[in-house]
């Protein structure tokens, strides 16, 4: 029978805490960047001419159909060679995670926008509103309601996906876990703690998602 | 107002979807205060023509003049831009078969959206206007309700109030009662009847023959993309000239 000894982790709490902060930091920054990319690409894909939407489609498919781990490693090792600039691991992670999130958010935005009945656009035009205003005031608010559940799911995935940055030695929660294991020889305690921490951060998010979904049903 | 005294003049309107020619040169001139009803079989182009009158559909040929807004369509003509279209649509109200209310806004906000966002009216003034219009369509108590809580007839009356809020020169109705349960048709028709009595200029597409005969100054029969007959209700409905119109009307009487 294995004797658990969580007390052995005591000296490492600082590191674990630091790792958790890095994880949250990457989640927040790449979600924000991903949203900006996703909203822009999503809107362009529903409105722009074909020569704009085709390359955007290519971007989305490339990022959706290759593993994030491969993207990370590629941006870190291959991209610097191609464009001739040095890339810190932190930069590579930020770029890859943001583009990855952006590709998924773009599809969520596009789906949400296209789910709004064309009659809504027509009603806006019929009272003399211009395209931009119809989009902002009529279509986007309705699209957002449709998108929120997928949006929260994707954001939860994004937080979990940040664990891949440990591969290029960025000190996130998982990376600190491997460091601590190497010096404490307590892999069970370390990785259990880390799993619990991910859970504790994410579980409330899923509860919020459920609440939001319920609330949204309100005026339908 | 145009030289000939008409509020709305559409001339020789052509519209095709791909190689399907839906409108083959339709003309209509509507004087101020007139109520023109369009009837015709399904697919004859009634909705398409109506949607050409506020340029939700862009004709490929012809001319349209409403108030001071003038458009000429055809090869070599520059496509009208969004701003110019928006300006025309301020003065043309439209009511849709399926209401198309904004579901994320209260009834009152649905009505004030146009005046505030398009005309820049102060919200308080728009609210007052909105409440007056709601009273006029018999829904004074529904201002803060959301559209999903309304019956079809109530939705359509809100849609009419929303269009009226822009103080249009012309109102267009595309089968405003076709999506309604039979017992709700009357309340919507009576609102439209009220507008006619006030002298609102209107073009409407409807299958309510008795209503059309009663409220219209003229009734037009569309067939296969042309205005086959147009005249007073007496002429078009009681004394149809063409065989097609006779057949259409008799099918109608059998059905109802
Ligand atoms: N956006 C579109 N794209 C392609 N075809 C269209 C489009 N809109 C209308 N049509 C076609 O144009 C023809 C005329 O349609 P329209 O809706 O004007 O008829 P309608 O007289 O209003 O008929 P109904 O009584 O059924 O409403 C139909 O054959 C229809 O399929
Ligand atoms: Mg129709």
Short mmCIF file of C-alpha atoms and ligand atoms in Angstrom, two decimals:
data_model
loop_
_atom_site.label_atom_id
_atom_site.label_comp_id
_atom_site.label_asym_id
_atom_site.label_seq_id
_atom_site.Cartn_x
_atom_site.Cartn_y
_atom_site.Cartn_z
CA UNK A 1 0.00 0.00 0.00
CA UNK A 2 1.41 3.40 -1.02
CA UNK A 3 1.82 5.87 1.80
CA UNK A 4 0.86 9.35 0.59
CA UNK A 5 3.06 12.09 1.90
CA UNK A 6 1.81 15.45 0.73
CA UNK A 7 3.88 17.14 3.42
CA UNK A 8 6.90 16.44 1.24
CA UNK A 9 5.62 19.11 -1.14
CA UNK A 10 5.79 21.83 1.46
CA UNK A 11 9.05 23.40 0.28
CA UNK A 12 7.73 23.53 -3.25
CA UNK A 13 4.46 25.39 -2.77
CA UNK A 14 6.04 28.60 -4.03
CA UNK A 15 7.00 26.90 -7.29
CA UNK A 16 3.58 25.34 -7.70
CA UNK A 17 1.92 28.68 -7.11
CA UNK A 18 4.25 30.30 -9.62
CA UNK A 19 3.42 27.59 -12.16
CA UNK A 20 -0.28 28.12 -11.64
CA UNK A 21 0.13 31.85 -12.25
CA UNK A 22 2.00 31.17 -15.49
CA UNK A 23 -0.77 28.83 -16.60
CA UNK A 24 -3.45 31.40 -15.84
CA UNK A 25 -1.37 34.12 -17.48
CA UNK A 26 -1.04 32.15 -20.73
CA UNK A 27 -4.70 31.30 -20.66
CA UNK A 28 -5.87 34.87 -20.20
CA UNK A 29 -3.49 36.46 -22.69
CA UNK A 30 -3.97 33.88 -25.41
CA UNK A 31 -7.75 33.83 -24.94
CA UNK A 32 -7.84 37.60 -25.37
CA UNK A 33 -5.54 37.48 -28.40
CA UNK A 34 -7.47 34.51 -29.75
CA UNK A 35 -10.75 36.39 -29.38
CA UNK A 36 -9.41 39.38 -31.28
CA UNK A 37 -8.15 37.09 -34.05
CA UNK A 38 -11.29 34.98 -33.96
CA UNK A 39 -13.72 37.89 -34.10
CA UNK A 40 -11.82 39.54 -36.94
CA UNK A 41 -11.46 36.34 -38.96
CA UNK A 42 -15.00 35.22 -38.17
CA UNK A 43 -16.52 38.51 -39.34
CA UNK A 44 -14.35 38.64 -42.44
CA UNK A 45 -15.32 35.10 -43.33
CA UNK A 46 -19.01 36.00 -43.30
CA UNK A 47 -18.72 39.30 -45.16
CA UNK A 48 -15.48 39.62 -47.17
CA UNK A 49 -14.95 38.65 -50.83
CA UNK A 50 -13.58 35.25 -51.73
CA UNK A 51 -9.97 36.25 -52.16
CA UNK A 52 -9.97 37.26 -48.49
CA UNK A 53 -11.97 34.33 -47.14
CA UNK A 54 -9.97 31.63 -48.92
CA UNK A 55 -6.65 32.29 -47.14
CA UNK A 56 -8.52 32.70 -43.86
CA UNK A 57 -10.16 29.33 -44.38
CA UNK A 58 -6.71 27.86 -45.01
CA UNK A 59 -5.40 29.36 -41.75
CA UNK A 60 -8.36 27.95 -39.81
CA UNK A 61 -8.06 24.48 -41.29
CA UNK A 62 -4.28 24.30 -40.80
CA UNK A 63 -4.61 25.15 -37.13
CA UNK A 64 -7.62 22.94 -36.55
CA UNK A 65 -6.16 19.93 -38.33
CA UNK A 66 -2.69 19.80 -36.84
CA UNK A 67 -1.94 18.99 -33.20
CA UNK A 68 -1.26 22.00 -31.01
CA UNK A 69 1.93 20.32 -29.79
CA UNK A 70 3.22 20.20 -33.36
CA UNK A 71 2.27 23.85 -33.87
CA UNK A 72 4.12 24.86 -30.72
CA UNK A 73 7.26 23.00 -31.63
CA UNK A 74 7.05 24.27 -35.20
CA UNK A 75 6.71 27.91 -34.15
CA UNK A 76 9.59 27.50 -31.72
CA UNK A 77 12.08 25.58 -33.87
CA UNK A 78 11.06 26.06 -37.51
CA UNK A 79 9.57 29.54 -37.73
CA UNK A 80 12.71 31.34 -36.44
CA UNK A 81 14.77 29.67 -39.17
CA UNK A 82 12.26 30.69 -41.85
CA UNK A 83 11.86 34.34 -40.85
CA UNK A 84 15.34 34.78 -39.37
CA UNK A 85 14.41 36.11 -35.94
CA UNK A 86 15.17 34.62 -32.55
CA UNK A 87 12.16 33.34 -30.72
CA UNK A 88 12.03 32.98 -26.96
CA UNK A 89 10.02 30.00 -25.72
CA UNK A 90 7.57 32.44 -24.14
CA UNK A 91 6.98 34.22 -27.46
CA UNK A 92 6.62 30.97 -29.38
CA UNK A 93 4.05 29.73 -26.89
CA UNK A 94 2.09 32.95 -27.00
CA UNK A 95 2.00 32.98 -30.80
CA UNK A 96 1.07 29.33 -31.23
CA UNK A 97 -1.59 29.30 -28.51
CA UNK A 98 -3.16 32.54 -29.76
CA UNK A 99 -3.33 31.39 -33.37
CA UNK A 100 -4.70 28.05 -32.26
CA UNK A 101 -7.39 29.65 -30.11
CA UNK A 102 -8.11 32.19 -32.85
CA UNK A 103 -8.83 29.48 -35.39
CA UNK A 104 -11.40 27.84 -33.13
CA UNK A 105 -12.98 31.10 -31.98
CA UNK A 106 -13.24 32.22 -35.61
CA UNK A 107 -15.39 29.21 -36.40
CA UNK A 108 -17.52 29.79 -33.31
CA UNK A 109 -18.08 33.44 -34.26
CA UNK A 110 -18.84 32.56 -37.87
CA UNK A 111 -21.32 29.89 -36.81
CA UNK A 112 -23.01 32.29 -34.40
CA UNK A 113 -23.28 35.07 -36.97
CA UNK A 114 -24.63 32.74 -39.63
CA UNK A 115 -27.16 31.28 -37.20
CA UNK A 116 -28.93 34.66 -37.03
CA UNK A 117 -31.93 34.70 -39.38
CA UNK A 118 -31.47 36.82 -42.53
CA UNK A 119 -34.82 38.39 -41.62
CA UNK A 120 -32.98 40.23 -38.85
CA UNK A 121 -30.63 41.87 -41.35
CA UNK A 122 -33.62 42.73 -43.53
CA UNK A 123 -35.58 44.23 -40.65
CA UNK A 124 -32.57 46.40 -39.83
CA UNK A 125 -32.18 47.51 -43.42
CA UNK A 126 -35.90 48.19 -43.69
CA UNK A 127 -35.72 50.83 -40.94
CA UNK A 128 -32.76 52.49 -42.63
CA UNK A 129 -29.88 51.09 -40.59
CA UNK A 130 -26.46 50.71 -42.19
CA UNK A 131 -24.61 47.40 -42.31
CA UNK A 132 -22.15 48.10 -39.51
CA UNK A 133 -24.87 49.21 -37.15
CA UNK A 134 -27.11 46.25 -37.96
CA UNK A 135 -24.18 43.98 -37.26
CA UNK A 136 -23.28 45.59 -33.94
CA UNK A 137 -26.76 46.21 -32.57
CA UNK A 138 -28.92 43.47 -34.06
CA UNK A 139 -26.84 40.52 -35.25
CA UNK A 140 -23.87 40.37 -32.88
CA UNK A 141 -25.93 40.40 -29.65
CA UNK A 142 -28.00 37.48 -30.94
CA UNK A 143 -24.97 35.65 -32.28
CA UNK A 144 -23.27 36.04 -28.90
CA UNK A 145 -26.14 34.29 -27.15
CA UNK A 146 -25.78 31.34 -29.48
CA UNK A 147 -22.00 31.27 -29.11
CA UNK A 148 -21.56 31.49 -25.35
CA UNK A 149 -21.65 27.75 -24.56
CA UNK A 150 -19.14 26.82 -27.29
CA UNK A 151 -17.08 29.82 -26.34
CA UNK A 152 -16.79 28.72 -22.70
CA UNK A 153 -15.98 25.14 -23.72
CA UNK A 154 -13.22 26.35 -25.98
CA UNK A 155 -11.81 28.53 -23.23
CA UNK A 156 -11.74 25.58 -20.85
CA UNK A 157 -9.85 23.59 -23.50
CA UNK A 158 -7.47 26.49 -23.91
CA UNK A 159 -6.53 26.44 -20.24
CA UNK A 160 -5.83 22.73 -20.41
CA UNK A 161 -3.89 23.15 -23.62
CA UNK A 162 -1.49 25.61 -22.00
CA UNK A 163 0.05 22.57 -20.29
CA UNK A 164 1.80 21.87 -23.60
CA UNK A 165 4.08 24.87 -23.14
CA UNK A 166 6.07 22.80 -20.66
CA UNK A 167 7.53 21.01 -23.70
CA UNK A 168 9.59 24.07 -24.59
CA UNK A 169 10.50 24.66 -20.92
CA UNK A 170 8.08 27.45 -20.15
CA UNK A 171 7.47 27.27 -16.39
CA UNK A 172 3.75 26.57 -16.24
CA UNK A 173 2.01 24.39 -13.68
CA UNK A 174 2.88 21.12 -15.40
CA UNK A 175 6.49 22.12 -16.02
CA UNK A 176 6.98 23.02 -12.33
CA UNK A 177 5.48 19.63 -11.55
CA UNK A 178 8.20 17.86 -13.49
CA UNK A 179 10.88 20.02 -11.88
CA UNK A 180 9.56 19.28 -8.39
CA UNK A 181 9.28 15.58 -9.14
CA UNK A 182 12.91 15.50 -10.21
CA UNK A 183 14.08 16.83 -6.88
CA UNK A 184 11.48 15.41 -4.48
CA UNK A 185 11.02 11.93 -5.96
CA UNK A 186 7.30 12.21 -5.15
CA UNK A 187 5.57 11.95 -8.56
CA UNK A 188 2.26 10.69 -7.17
CA UNK A 189 1.81 13.56 -4.75
CA UNK A 190 3.06 16.12 -7.25
CA UNK A 191 0.93 15.12 -10.19
CA UNK A 192 -2.15 14.50 -8.05
CA UNK A 193 -1.81 18.00 -6.63
CA UNK A 194 -1.43 19.44 -10.09
CA UNK A 195 -4.45 17.59 -11.42
CA UNK A 196 -6.49 18.83 -8.46
CA UNK A 197 -5.36 22.42 -9.11
CA UNK A 198 -6.42 22.29 -12.78
CA UNK A 199 -9.75 20.88 -11.67
CA UNK A 200 -10.28 23.51 -8.99
CA UNK A 201 -9.72 26.28 -11.51
CA UNK A 202 -11.84 24.79 -14.28
CA UNK A 203 -14.78 23.24 -12.48
CA UNK A 204 -16.28 26.60 -11.41
CA UNK A 205 -16.00 27.73 -15.05
CA UNK A 206 -18.19 24.85 -16.18
CA UNK A 207 -20.73 25.76 -13.49
CA UNK A 208 -20.77 29.34 -14.74
CA UNK A 209 -21.24 28.02 -18.26
CA UNK A 210 -24.31 26.06 -17.16
CA UNK A 211 -25.74 29.12 -15.41
CA UNK A 212 -25.20 31.33 -18.42
CA UNK A 213 -26.86 28.77 -20.66
CA UNK A 214 -29.89 28.66 -18.37
CA UNK A 215 -30.13 32.42 -18.14
CA UNK A 216 -29.88 32.80 -21.89
CA UNK A 217 -32.99 30.73 -22.34
CA UNK A 218 -34.85 33.47 -20.49
CA UNK A 219 -36.28 35.50 -23.36
CA UNK A 220 -36.73 32.80 -25.91
CA UNK B 1 -43.63 64.27 -54.39
CA UNK B 2 -43.10 63.78 -58.09
CA UNK B 3 -44.19 65.99 -60.95
CA UNK B 4 -47.19 63.80 -61.69
CA UNK B 5 -48.29 63.89 -58.08
CA UNK B 6 -47.25 60.33 -57.25
CA UNK B 7 -45.45 59.41 -54.03
CA UNK B 8 -43.95 56.29 -55.54
CA UNK B 9 -43.15 55.57 -59.16
CA UNK B 10 -41.60 52.28 -60.22
CA UNK B 11 -41.04 51.95 -63.96
CA UNK B 12 -40.18 48.92 -66.00
CA UNK B 13 -38.66 46.97 -63.09
CA UNK B 14 -36.75 43.87 -64.19
CA UNK B 15 -35.35 41.30 -61.80
CA UNK B 16 -33.87 37.87 -62.44
CA UNK B 17 -32.33 35.38 -60.04
CA UNK B 18 -29.69 33.66 -62.13
CA UNK B 19 -31.44 32.99 -65.43
CA UNK B 20 -34.87 32.84 -63.78
CA UNK B 21 -36.63 36.05 -64.84
CA UNK B 22 -38.98 36.88 -61.99
CA UNK B 23 -39.99 40.45 -62.90
CA UNK B 24 -40.31 41.24 -66.58
CA UNK B 25 -40.81 44.98 -66.61
CA UNK B 26 -43.30 45.86 -63.87
CA UNK B 27 -44.48 49.45 -63.47
CA UNK B 28 -46.57 50.98 -60.72
CA UNK B 29 -47.32 54.54 -59.76
CA UNK B 30 -48.88 55.21 -56.37
CA UNK B 31 -50.41 58.56 -55.47
CA UNK B 32 -50.28 59.97 -51.98
CA UNK B 33 -52.89 58.36 -49.76
CA UNK B 34 -53.50 55.48 -52.10
CA UNK B 35 -53.72 51.88 -50.97
CA UNK B 36 -52.61 49.50 -53.70
CA UNK B 37 -53.03 45.78 -53.14
CA UNK B 38 -51.17 43.18 -55.16
CA UNK B 39 -52.69 39.76 -55.67
CA UNK B 40 -51.53 36.82 -57.76
CA UNK B 41 -50.54 33.19 -57.67
CA UNK B 42 -47.60 31.94 -55.65
CA UNK B 43 -44.35 32.60 -57.48
CA UNK B 44 -45.79 35.37 -59.66
CA UNK B 45 -43.28 37.85 -58.23
CA UNK B 46 -45.38 39.85 -55.73
CA UNK B 47 -42.86 39.70 -52.90
CA UNK B 48 -39.95 40.30 -55.21
CA UNK B 49 -41.62 43.40 -56.63
CA UNK B 50 -42.48 44.71 -53.17
CA UNK B 51 -38.88 44.15 -52.05
CA UNK B 52 -37.69 46.10 -55.07
CA UNK B 53 -39.64 49.10 -53.77
CA UNK B 54 -37.34 49.54 -50.77
CA UNK B 55 -34.41 47.98 -52.59
CA UNK B 56 -34.05 44.93 -50.39
CA UNK B 57 -33.80 43.41 -53.87
CA UNK B 58 -31.82 45.34 -56.44
CA UNK B 59 -33.57 45.48 -59.82
CA UNK B 60 -31.39 44.89 -62.87
CA UNK B 61 -33.25 47.37 -65.01
CA UNK B 62 -35.81 50.11 -64.56
CA UNK B 63 -36.32 53.17 -62.40
CA UNK B 64 -37.61 53.89 -58.94
CA UNK B 65 -38.60 57.25 -57.49
CA UNK B 66 -39.92 57.66 -53.96
CA UNK B 67 -40.21 61.23 -52.68
CA UNK B 68 -36.91 62.88 -53.53
CA UNK B 69 -35.06 59.57 -53.84
CA UNK B 70 -34.40 58.49 -57.41
CA UNK B 71 -32.66 55.39 -58.66
CA UNK B 72 -31.95 54.13 -62.16
CA UNK B 73 -30.91 50.53 -62.63
CA UNK B 74 -29.17 48.90 -65.53
CA UNK B 75 -25.84 48.02 -67.06
CA UNK B 76 -23.31 50.77 -66.58
CA UNK B 77 -25.20 52.33 -63.67
CA UNK B 78 -23.17 52.58 -60.50
CA UNK B 79 -24.64 50.37 -57.81
CA UNK B 80 -26.20 52.53 -55.11
CA UNK B 81 -24.14 52.48 -51.95
CA UNK B 82 -25.23 51.41 -48.50
CA UNK B 83 -25.65 55.01 -47.32
CA UNK B 84 -27.93 56.01 -50.19
CA UNK B 85 -30.04 52.88 -49.74
CA UNK B 86 -30.34 53.52 -46.03
CA UNK B 87 -31.58 57.03 -46.79
CA UNK B 88 -34.31 55.72 -49.08
CA UNK B 89 -35.39 53.13 -46.55
CA UNK B 90 -35.93 55.75 -43.86
CA UNK B 91 -38.94 56.92 -45.83
CA UNK B 92 -40.27 53.48 -46.75
CA UNK B 93 -41.65 51.28 -43.98
CA UNK B 94 -41.86 47.52 -44.44
CA UNK B 95 -43.82 44.86 -42.59
CA UNK B 96 -42.78 41.26 -43.15
CA UNK B 97 -44.79 38.07 -43.20
CA UNK B 98 -42.72 36.65 -40.34
CA UNK B 99 -42.56 39.90 -38.31
CA UNK B 100 -38.75 39.86 -37.90
CA UNK B 101 -38.88 41.62 -34.56
CA UNK B 102 -35.57 41.95 -32.72
CA UNK B 103 -35.85 39.18 -30.11
CA UNK B 104 -33.15 40.56 -27.81
CA UNK B 105 -34.91 43.89 -27.36
CA UNK B 106 -38.08 44.82 -25.50
CA UNK B 107 -41.14 45.80 -27.51
CA UNK B 108 -40.51 49.48 -26.85
CA UNK B 109 -36.83 49.20 -27.84
CA UNK B 110 -37.83 47.48 -31.06
CA UNK B 111 -39.81 50.58 -31.92
CA UNK B 112 -37.31 53.19 -30.74
CA UNK B 113 -34.32 51.50 -32.41
CA UNK B 114 -34.91 53.18 -35.76
CA UNK B 115 -35.65 56.72 -34.56
CA UNK B 116 -32.72 56.68 -32.11
CA UNK B 117 -30.09 54.83 -34.14
CA UNK B 118 -30.97 56.04 -37.61
CA UNK B 119 -32.42 59.52 -37.05
CA UNK B 120 -30.51 60.37 -33.89
CA UNK B 121 -33.66 61.13 -31.93
CA UNK B 122 -33.21 61.48 -28.15
CA UNK B 123 -34.14 58.27 -26.33
CA UNK B 124 -36.74 60.03 -24.15
CA UNK B 125 -38.47 61.54 -27.15
CA UNK B 126 -38.37 58.18 -28.96
CA UNK B 127 -39.87 56.44 -25.93
CA UNK B 128 -42.74 58.86 -25.98
CA UNK B 129 -43.26 58.29 -29.71
CA UNK B 130 -42.99 54.53 -29.13
CA UNK B 131 -45.64 54.55 -26.41
CA UNK B 132 -47.98 56.60 -28.59
CA UNK B 133 -47.58 54.11 -31.42
CA UNK B 134 -48.10 51.16 -29.09
CA UNK B 135 -51.33 52.75 -27.90
CA UNK B 136 -52.34 53.24 -31.49
CA UNK B 137 -51.89 49.53 -32.31
CA UNK B 138 -53.62 48.57 -29.06
CA UNK B 139 -50.58 47.33 -27.14
CA UNK B 140 -49.94 50.12 -24.65
CA UNK B 141 -49.40 47.59 -21.85
CA UNK B 142 -46.73 45.58 -23.70
CA UNK B 143 -43.91 48.15 -23.85
CA UNK B 144 -41.54 46.25 -21.57
CA UNK B 145 -42.39 42.77 -22.77
CA UNK B 146 -40.06 40.76 -25.00
CA UNK B 147 -41.33 39.67 -28.43
CA UNK B 148 -41.21 35.98 -27.52
CA UNK B 149 -44.04 36.59 -25.04
CA UNK B 150 -46.40 37.96 -27.69
CA UNK B 151 -48.94 36.22 -29.90
CA UNK B 152 -48.45 36.40 -33.66
CA UNK B 153 -51.05 39.12 -34.02
CA UNK B 154 -49.39 41.19 -31.31
CA UNK B 155 -45.97 40.68 -32.89
CA UNK B 156 -47.25 41.92 -36.21
CA UNK B 157 -48.80 44.99 -34.61
CA UNK B 158 -45.47 45.77 -32.94
CA UNK B 159 -43.78 45.35 -36.33
CA UNK B 160 -46.22 47.86 -37.79
CA UNK B 161 -45.49 50.29 -34.96
CA UNK B 162 -41.75 49.80 -35.54
CA UNK B 163 -42.14 50.73 -39.20
CA UNK B 164 -44.40 53.71 -38.41
CA UNK B 165 -41.86 55.06 -35.93
CA UNK B 166 -39.70 56.16 -38.87
CA UNK B 167 -42.62 58.30 -40.12
CA UNK B 168 -42.40 56.79 -43.60
CA UNK B 169 -43.97 58.26 -46.74
CA UNK B 170 -45.01 54.78 -47.88
CA UNK B 171 -45.69 51.54 -46.04
CA UNK B 172 -45.11 48.14 -47.67
CA UNK B 173 -46.79 45.00 -46.33
CA UNK B 174 -45.85 41.52 -47.55
CA UNK B 175 -48.64 39.12 -46.58
CA UNK B 176 -48.82 40.57 -43.08
CA UNK B 177 -51.44 38.05 -41.93
CA UNK B 178 -50.31 34.87 -43.70
CA UNK B 179 -48.33 33.56 -40.74
CA UNK B 180 -51.17 34.14 -38.28
CA UNK B 181 -53.78 31.85 -36.82
CA UNK B 182 -57.15 32.72 -38.36
CA UNK B 183 -58.52 34.24 -35.16
CA UNK B 184 -55.61 36.73 -35.03
CA UNK B 185 -55.94 38.02 -38.59
CA UNK B 186 -58.67 40.51 -37.75
CA UNK B 187 -56.70 42.53 -35.20
CA UNK B 188 -53.88 43.12 -37.68
CA UNK B 189 -56.18 43.95 -40.56
CA UNK B 190 -58.03 46.46 -38.43
CA UNK B 191 -54.78 48.28 -37.65
CA UNK B 192 -54.01 48.42 -41.38
CA UNK B 193 -57.53 49.60 -42.06
CA UNK B 194 -56.99 52.38 -39.54
CA UNK B 195 -53.84 53.48 -41.33
CA UNK B 196 -55.70 53.54 -44.64
CA UNK B 197 -58.38 55.72 -43.08
CA UNK B 198 -55.69 58.15 -41.90
CA UNK B 199 -54.46 58.47 -45.47
CA UNK B 200 -51.23 56.47 -45.17
CA UNK B 201 -49.87 55.55 -48.60
CA UNK B 202 -49.55 51.78 -48.75
CA UNK B 203 -48.67 48.91 -51.05
CA UNK B 204 -49.66 45.52 -49.78
CA UNK B 205 -49.53 41.94 -50.87
CA UNK B 206 -52.32 39.85 -49.43
CA UNK B 207 -54.52 36.85 -50.02
CA UNK B 208 -57.35 38.39 -47.99
CA UNK B 209 -59.59 39.17 -50.97
CA UNK B 210 -62.48 40.68 -49.04
CA UNK B 211 -60.10 42.95 -47.16
CA UNK B 212 -58.37 43.96 -50.40
CA UNK B 213 -61.67 44.79 -52.05
CA UNK B 214 -62.68 46.84 -49.05
CA UNK B 215 -59.57 48.84 -48.23
CA UNK B 216 -57.80 49.34 -51.58
CA UNK B 217 -58.02 52.23 -53.96
CA UNK B 218 -56.59 49.91 -56.61
CA UNK B 219 -55.88 46.20 -56.89
CA UNK B 220 -53.15 44.83 -59.15
CA UNK B 221 -53.01 41.26 -60.39
CA UNK B 222 -49.52 39.95 -60.98
CA UNK B 223 -48.97 36.99 -63.22
CA UNK B 224 -45.66 35.44 -64.29
CA UNK B 225 -43.64 38.55 -63.56
CA UNK B 226 -45.91 41.17 -65.13
CA UNK B 227 -48.68 43.41 -63.80
CA UNK B 228 -51.39 41.67 -65.78
CA UNK B 229 -54.31 43.82 -64.67
CA UNK B 230 -54.66 46.80 -62.40
CA UNK B 231 -57.70 48.87 -61.57
CA UNK B 232 -60.22 49.70 -58.89
CA UNK B 233 -61.24 46.77 -56.66
CA UNK B 234 -64.52 46.76 -58.52
CA UNK B 235 -62.71 46.35 -61.85
CA UNK B 236 -60.06 43.85 -60.81
CA UNK B 237 -61.97 41.66 -58.39
CA UNK B 238 -65.59 41.97 -59.56
CA UNK B 239 -65.06 42.33 -63.30
CA UNK B 240 -61.84 40.54 -64.17
CA UNK B 241 -61.01 40.74 -67.87
CA UNK B 242 -58.36 38.08 -68.44
CA UNK B 243 -59.02 34.36 -68.21
CA UNK B 244 -56.05 34.00 -65.90
CA UNK B 245 -57.43 36.42 -63.35
CA UNK B 246 -60.86 34.79 -63.57
CA UNK B 247 -59.26 31.41 -62.94
CA UNK B 248 -57.21 32.80 -60.07
CA UNK B 249 -60.24 34.37 -58.40
CA UNK B 250 -62.45 31.32 -58.85
CA UNK B 251 -59.77 29.08 -57.34
CA UNK B 252 -59.81 31.53 -54.50
CA UNK B 253 -63.50 31.33 -53.91
CA UNK B 254 -63.36 27.55 -53.90
CA UNK B 255 -60.59 27.61 -51.34
CA UNK B 256 -62.34 30.04 -49.00
N1 LIG C 1 -33.55 35.20 -53.42
C1 LIG C 1 -34.04 34.43 -54.40
N2 LIG C 1 -33.23 33.62 -55.10
C2 LIG C 1 -33.71 32.84 -56.10
N3 LIG C 1 -34.99 32.80 -56.48
C3 LIG C 1 -35.85 33.60 -55.83
C4 LIG C 1 -35.43 34.44 -54.75
N4 LIG C 1 -36.51 35.11 -54.28
C5 LIG C 1 -37.55 34.69 -55.05
N5 LIG C 1 -37.17 33.79 -55.96
C6 LIG C 1 -38.04 33.15 -56.96
O1 LIG C 1 -38.76 34.15 -57.62
C7 LIG C 1 -40.08 33.71 -57.90
C8 LIG C 1 -41.07 34.73 -57.40
O2 LIG C 1 -40.99 34.74 -55.98
P1 LIG C 1 -41.85 35.72 -55.08
O3 LIG C 1 -41.46 35.42 -53.69
O4 LIG C 1 -41.71 37.11 -55.56
O5 LIG C 1 -43.32 35.21 -55.39
P2 LIG C 1 -44.67 35.60 -54.68
O6 LIG C 1 -45.57 36.08 -55.76
O7 LIG C 1 -44.43 36.50 -53.54
O8 LIG C 1 -45.20 34.20 -54.17
P3 LIG C 1 -45.91 33.80 -52.78
O9 LIG C 1 -47.37 34.09 -52.95
O10 LIG C 1 -45.65 32.34 -52.67
O11 LIG C 1 -45.28 34.59 -51.69
C9 LIG C 1 -40.23 32.33 -57.27
O12 LIG C 1 -40.08 31.37 -58.29
C10 LIG C 1 -39.07 32.26 -56.31
O13 LIG C 1 -38.61 30.94 -56.19
MG1 LIG C 2 -44.49 36.30 -51.43
#
